[in-house]
Short mmCIF file of C-alpha atoms in Angstrom, two decimals:
data_model
loop_
_atom_site.label_atom_id
_atom_site.label_comp_id
_atom_site.label_asym_id
_atom_site.label_seq_id
_atom_site.Cartn_x
_atom_site.Cartn_y
_atom_site.Cartn_z
CA UNK X 1 -6.75 -10.35 25.31
CA UNK X 2 -7.33 -10.59 21.49
CA UNK X 3 -7.89 -13.98 20.92
CA UNK X 4 -4.87 -16.33 19.85
CA UNK X 5 -4.71 -19.61 19.08
CA UNK X 6 -1.47 -21.19 19.40
CA UNK X 7 1.50 -21.70 16.92
CA UNK X 8 5.44 -23.72 15.84
CA UNK X 9 7.62 -21.33 17.94
CA UNK X 10 10.19 -21.73 15.65
CA UNK X 11 11.13 -23.66 12.40
CA UNK X 12 11.86 -27.42 12.74
CA UNK X 13 12.85 -28.02 9.63
CA UNK X 14 14.08 -26.56 5.92
CA UNK X 15 11.62 -26.67 3.80
CA UNK X 16 12.69 -29.44 1.59
CA UNK X 17 11.86 -28.75 -2.70
CA UNK X 18 8.43 -29.67 -3.14
CA UNK X 19 7.89 -26.21 -0.97
CA UNK X 20 7.80 -22.43 -1.92
CA UNK X 21 10.97 -20.96 -0.32
CA UNK X 22 8.54 -18.58 1.52
CA UNK X 23 5.24 -17.19 1.63
CA UNK X 24 4.00 -14.06 0.97
CA UNK X 25 0.60 -12.77 3.02
CA UNK X 26 -1.75 -10.36 2.47
CA UNK X 27 -3.48 -9.31 6.13
CA UNK X 28 -6.64 -7.46 5.91
CA UNK X 29 -8.74 -10.17 4.36
CA UNK X 30 -6.67 -13.26 4.42
CA UNK X 31 -5.03 -13.54 7.38
CA UNK X 32 -7.52 -11.04 9.33
CA UNK X 33 -11.10 -11.25 8.59
CA UNK X 34 -11.06 -7.40 9.70
CA UNK X 35 -13.01 -5.64 6.41
CA UNK X 36 -16.12 -5.59 8.33
CA UNK X 37 -13.57 -3.11 11.51
CA UNK X 38 -12.03 -0.59 7.72
CA UNK X 39 -16.33 -0.88 6.29
CA UNK X 40 -17.73 0.36 9.35
CA UNK X 41 -14.88 2.84 10.37
CA UNK X 42 -15.49 3.66 7.40
CA UNK X 43 -19.80 4.48 7.97
CA UNK X 44 -19.19 5.89 11.37
CA UNK X 45 -16.27 8.92 9.84
CA UNK X 46 -18.22 9.88 7.14
CA UNK X 47 -21.85 9.63 9.15
CA UNK X 48 -20.22 11.73 11.78
CA UNK X 49 -19.67 14.24 8.92
CA UNK X 50 -22.71 14.54 7.94
CA UNK X 51 -22.67 12.12 4.96
CA UNK X 52 -23.67 8.71 3.25
CA UNK X 53 -21.32 5.87 2.93
CA UNK X 54 -22.50 3.24 0.85
CA UNK X 55 -20.76 -0.76 0.76
CA UNK X 56 -19.98 -0.50 -2.61
CA UNK X 57 -17.94 2.92 -2.20
CA UNK X 58 -16.20 0.44 1.20
CA UNK X 59 -15.70 -2.53 -2.19
CA UNK X 60 -13.46 -0.06 -4.47
CA UNK X 61 -11.60 0.36 -1.09
CA UNK X 62 -10.43 -3.72 0.04
CA UNK X 63 -6.69 -3.82 -0.63
CA UNK X 64 -6.34 -0.30 -1.89
CA UNK X 65 -3.09 1.79 -0.47
CA UNK X 66 -4.35 3.97 2.18
CA UNK X 67 -3.44 7.12 1.46
CA UNK X 68 -5.87 6.41 -2.19
CA UNK X 69 -8.37 5.57 0.50
CA UNK X 70 -8.58 8.38 2.17
CA UNK X 71 -8.56 10.58 -0.60
CA UNK X 72 -11.42 8.73 -2.52
CA UNK X 73 -13.57 8.77 1.43
CA UNK X 74 -12.71 12.46 1.41
CA UNK X 75 -14.07 13.02 -2.61
CA UNK X 76 -17.00 11.27 -2.09
CA UNK X 77 -17.83 12.99 1.58
CA UNK X 78 -18.30 16.13 3.64
CA UNK X 79 -14.62 15.36 5.14
CA UNK X 80 -12.60 18.33 4.85
CA UNK X 81 -9.04 16.34 6.84
CA UNK X 82 -5.98 15.42 5.52
CA UNK X 83 -6.30 11.88 4.06
CA UNK X 84 -2.63 11.84 6.46
CA UNK X 85 -5.79 12.00 10.14
CA UNK X 86 -7.93 10.60 7.92
CA UNK X 87 -6.20 7.31 8.07
CA UNK X 88 -5.13 7.75 11.65
CA UNK X 89 -9.16 7.88 12.21
CA UNK X 90 -9.50 5.23 10.25
CA UNK X 91 -6.99 2.97 12.07
CA UNK X 92 -7.84 3.93 15.50
CA UNK X 93 -10.82 2.69 14.74
CA UNK X 94 -10.02 -0.37 13.58
CA UNK X 95 -6.68 -1.21 16.36
CA UNK X 96 -9.59 -0.88 19.18
CA UNK X 97 -11.79 -3.21 17.44
CA UNK X 98 -8.39 -5.32 16.60
CA UNK X 99 -7.88 -5.17 20.50
CA UNK X 100 -10.96 -6.80 21.32
CA UNK X 101 -11.04 -9.63 19.35
CA UNK X 102 -8.19 -10.67 16.78
CA UNK X 103 -10.75 -12.50 13.42
CA UNK X 104 -9.20 -15.01 12.27
CA UNK X 105 -9.26 -16.38 8.57
CA UNK X 106 -10.84 -19.77 7.93
CA UNK X 107 -7.09 -22.07 8.02
CA UNK X 108 -5.00 -19.40 8.31
CA UNK X 109 -4.13 -20.29 11.78
CA UNK X 110 -3.18 -24.06 10.32
CA UNK X 111 -1.82 -23.49 7.49
CA UNK X 112 1.09 -20.98 8.76
CA UNK X 113 1.54 -23.23 11.76
CA UNK X 114 2.02 -25.73 9.33
CA UNK X 115 4.12 -23.54 6.94
CA UNK X 116 6.25 -22.48 10.19
CA UNK X 117 7.15 -26.03 11.19
CA UNK X 118 8.17 -27.13 7.86
CA UNK X 119 10.20 -24.67 7.28
CA UNK X 120 9.35 -22.22 4.88
CA UNK X 121 9.78 -18.45 6.28
CA UNK X 122 5.86 -16.25 6.24
CA UNK X 123 6.21 -12.57 5.14
CA UNK X 124 3.40 -9.48 5.73
CA UNK X 125 3.16 -8.22 2.85
CA UNK X 126 -0.34 -5.69 4.31
CA UNK X 127 -1.13 -1.66 3.10
CA UNK X 128 -2.38 -1.37 7.18
CA UNK X 129 0.27 1.11 8.67
CA UNK X 130 2.68 -0.77 11.10
CA UNK X 131 0.14 0.32 14.12
CA UNK X 132 -2.23 -2.50 12.78
CA UNK X 133 0.29 -4.84 12.67
CA UNK X 134 1.18 -5.19 15.16
CA UNK X 135 -1.74 -4.95 17.24
CA UNK X 136 -2.22 -7.84 15.15
CA UNK X 137 0.93 -9.93 15.48
CA UNK X 138 0.91 -8.84 19.21
CA UNK X 139 -1.47 -11.96 19.02
CA UNK X 140 0.67 -14.26 17.27
CA UNK X 141 4.18 -15.60 19.04
CA UNK X 142 6.87 -13.43 18.22
CA UNK X 143 9.35 -14.11 15.09
CA UNK X 144 5.57 -15.61 13.53
CA UNK X 145 6.75 -13.19 10.44
CA UNK X 146 10.73 -13.45 9.03
CA UNK X 147 9.70 -9.85 7.74
CA UNK X 148 6.67 -7.49 6.98
CA UNK X 149 5.72 -4.95 4.70
CA UNK X 150 3.23 -2.43 5.83
CA UNK X 151 1.71 0.05 3.33
CA UNK X 152 3.52 3.51 5.51
CA UNK X 153 6.66 1.52 4.36
CA UNK X 154 6.98 1.48 1.04
CA UNK X 155 7.12 4.16 -2.32
CA UNK X 156 4.39 2.53 -3.65
CA UNK X 157 0.97 0.35 -2.19
CA UNK X 158 -0.57 -2.55 -3.96
CA UNK X 159 -1.39 -3.01 -7.03
CA UNK X 160 1.72 -1.72 -7.55
CA UNK X 161 4.54 -4.66 -6.88
CA UNK X 162 6.46 -3.07 -4.81
CA UNK X 163 5.78 -4.73 -1.30
CA UNK X 164 5.71 -8.07 -2.59
CA UNK X 165 9.96 -7.21 -4.50
CA UNK X 166 10.62 -5.90 -0.55
CA UNK X 167 9.28 -8.66 1.27
CA UNK X 168 10.84 -10.89 -1.77
CA UNK X 169 14.01 -9.01 -1.04
CA UNK X 170 13.79 -9.55 2.53
CA UNK X 171 13.94 -12.77 3.24
CA UNK X 172 16.40 -13.40 0.28
CA UNK X 173 14.90 -15.70 -2.02
CA UNK X 174 13.31 -15.07 -5.66
CA UNK X 175 9.83 -14.20 -5.67
CA UNK X 176 8.82 -17.38 -8.82
CA UNK X 177 9.60 -19.93 -6.31
CA UNK X 178 7.78 -18.32 -3.56
CA UNK X 179 3.58 -18.39 -3.41
CA UNK X 180 1.45 -15.09 -1.93
CA UNK X 181 -1.79 -15.85 -0.65
CA UNK X 182 -4.47 -12.29 -1.29
CA UNK X 183 -8.68 -12.07 -0.78
CA UNK X 184 -8.49 -8.94 -2.99
CA UNK X 185 -8.26 -7.54 -6.62
CA UNK X 186 -5.83 -5.39 -6.08
CA UNK X 187 -3.38 -7.02 -3.98
CA UNK X 188 -3.36 -10.26 -6.81
CA UNK X 189 -2.14 -7.67 -9.68
CA UNK X 190 0.38 -6.71 -7.06
CA UNK X 191 1.46 -10.20 -6.18
CA UNK X 192 1.26 -10.24 -9.74
CA UNK X 193 3.43 -8.03 -11.14
CA UNK X 194 5.75 -8.78 -8.80
CA UNK X 195 6.19 -12.36 -10.36
CA UNK X 196 5.15 -13.99 -7.68
CA UNK X 197 2.72 -17.45 -7.86
CA UNK X 198 -0.57 -15.61 -6.20
CA UNK X 199 -3.14 -17.73 -4.62
CA UNK X 200 -6.30 -15.35 -5.31
CA UNK X 201 -9.32 -16.44 -1.86
CA UNK X 202 -11.64 -14.35 -1.99
CA UNK X 203 -13.25 -12.99 0.71
CA UNK X 204 -15.61 -9.77 0.59
CA UNK X 205 -14.98 -8.24 -3.11
CA UNK X 206 -14.46 -10.85 -5.82
CA UNK X 207 -11.52 -11.63 -7.80
CA UNK X 208 -11.21 -11.95 -11.64
CA UNK X 209 -9.91 -15.15 -13.34
CA UNK X 210 -6.14 -12.89 -13.83
CA UNK X 211 -2.85 -14.15 -15.47
CA UNK X 212 -0.54 -15.78 -12.78
CA UNK X 213 -2.75 -16.05 -10.49
CA UNK X 214 -4.85 -19.23 -8.51
CA UNK X 215 -8.72 -19.65 -6.26
CA UNK X 216 -9.26 -21.66 -3.90
CA UNK X 217 -12.45 -21.46 -1.76
CA UNK X 218 -10.83 -21.46 1.18
CA UNK X 219 -7.25 -21.76 3.33
CA UNK X 220 -9.23 -24.12 5.59
CA UNK X 221 -7.41 -27.85 4.75
CA UNK X 222 -4.41 -26.19 2.89
CA UNK X 223 -1.37 -28.09 3.80
CA UNK X 224 1.96 -26.25 2.14
CA UNK X 225 2.37 -28.83 -0.35
CA UNK X 226 -1.10 -27.92 -1.93
CA UNK X 227 0.62 -24.70 -2.42
CA UNK X 228 3.36 -26.62 -4.09
CA UNK X 229 1.57 -27.89 -6.28
CA UNK X 230 -1.18 -25.54 -6.86
CA UNK X 231 1.15 -24.00 -9.87
CA UNK X 232 1.49 -27.06 -11.68
#
């Protein structure tokens, strides 16, 4: 069984004026600590093909659209599979690990719970494909996320703004009234380009200072009101 912590089943209020209209969550590296799962999968498929993978390559893929990552892997290894086949192989391996254990990031479940209790809708905005997102969502109560945008359901992946614009449309909110939470430079650039005030919580790779984003070392201890005050 995937690890699970309880969340409130339904929001109990509508968002107060000093709270975001919605919060957009990145998944890998932000909500769940799955980046090591991805890196392990990348090492495995490259080494099984007789190549050598390294963390420098792996870190360049953090936050990317999966098809972009697959093309990079093919260009830098002996793998000759089509990019979509590489993505499907990676997903199969990562999903197997998530099914065994969902590694929540520190403070993520607590903040998600508090937002729901405050009546703030949440959207998941991930470059992972629907199959992996569903595996993570299976460890949460139904309806935890009011919208889910995945990498296989948008034309342009991060750092393009389309994923975050799609999330705002799905929830019927203005992007400038929301907050995005991201862990990678690619993700931060996507959210900022969409006009969403963005909280960067660097994890596997550092995030440079980007106009429109603020940084925090962790989500641990953050409250819904903090997400508003972080942006003045």
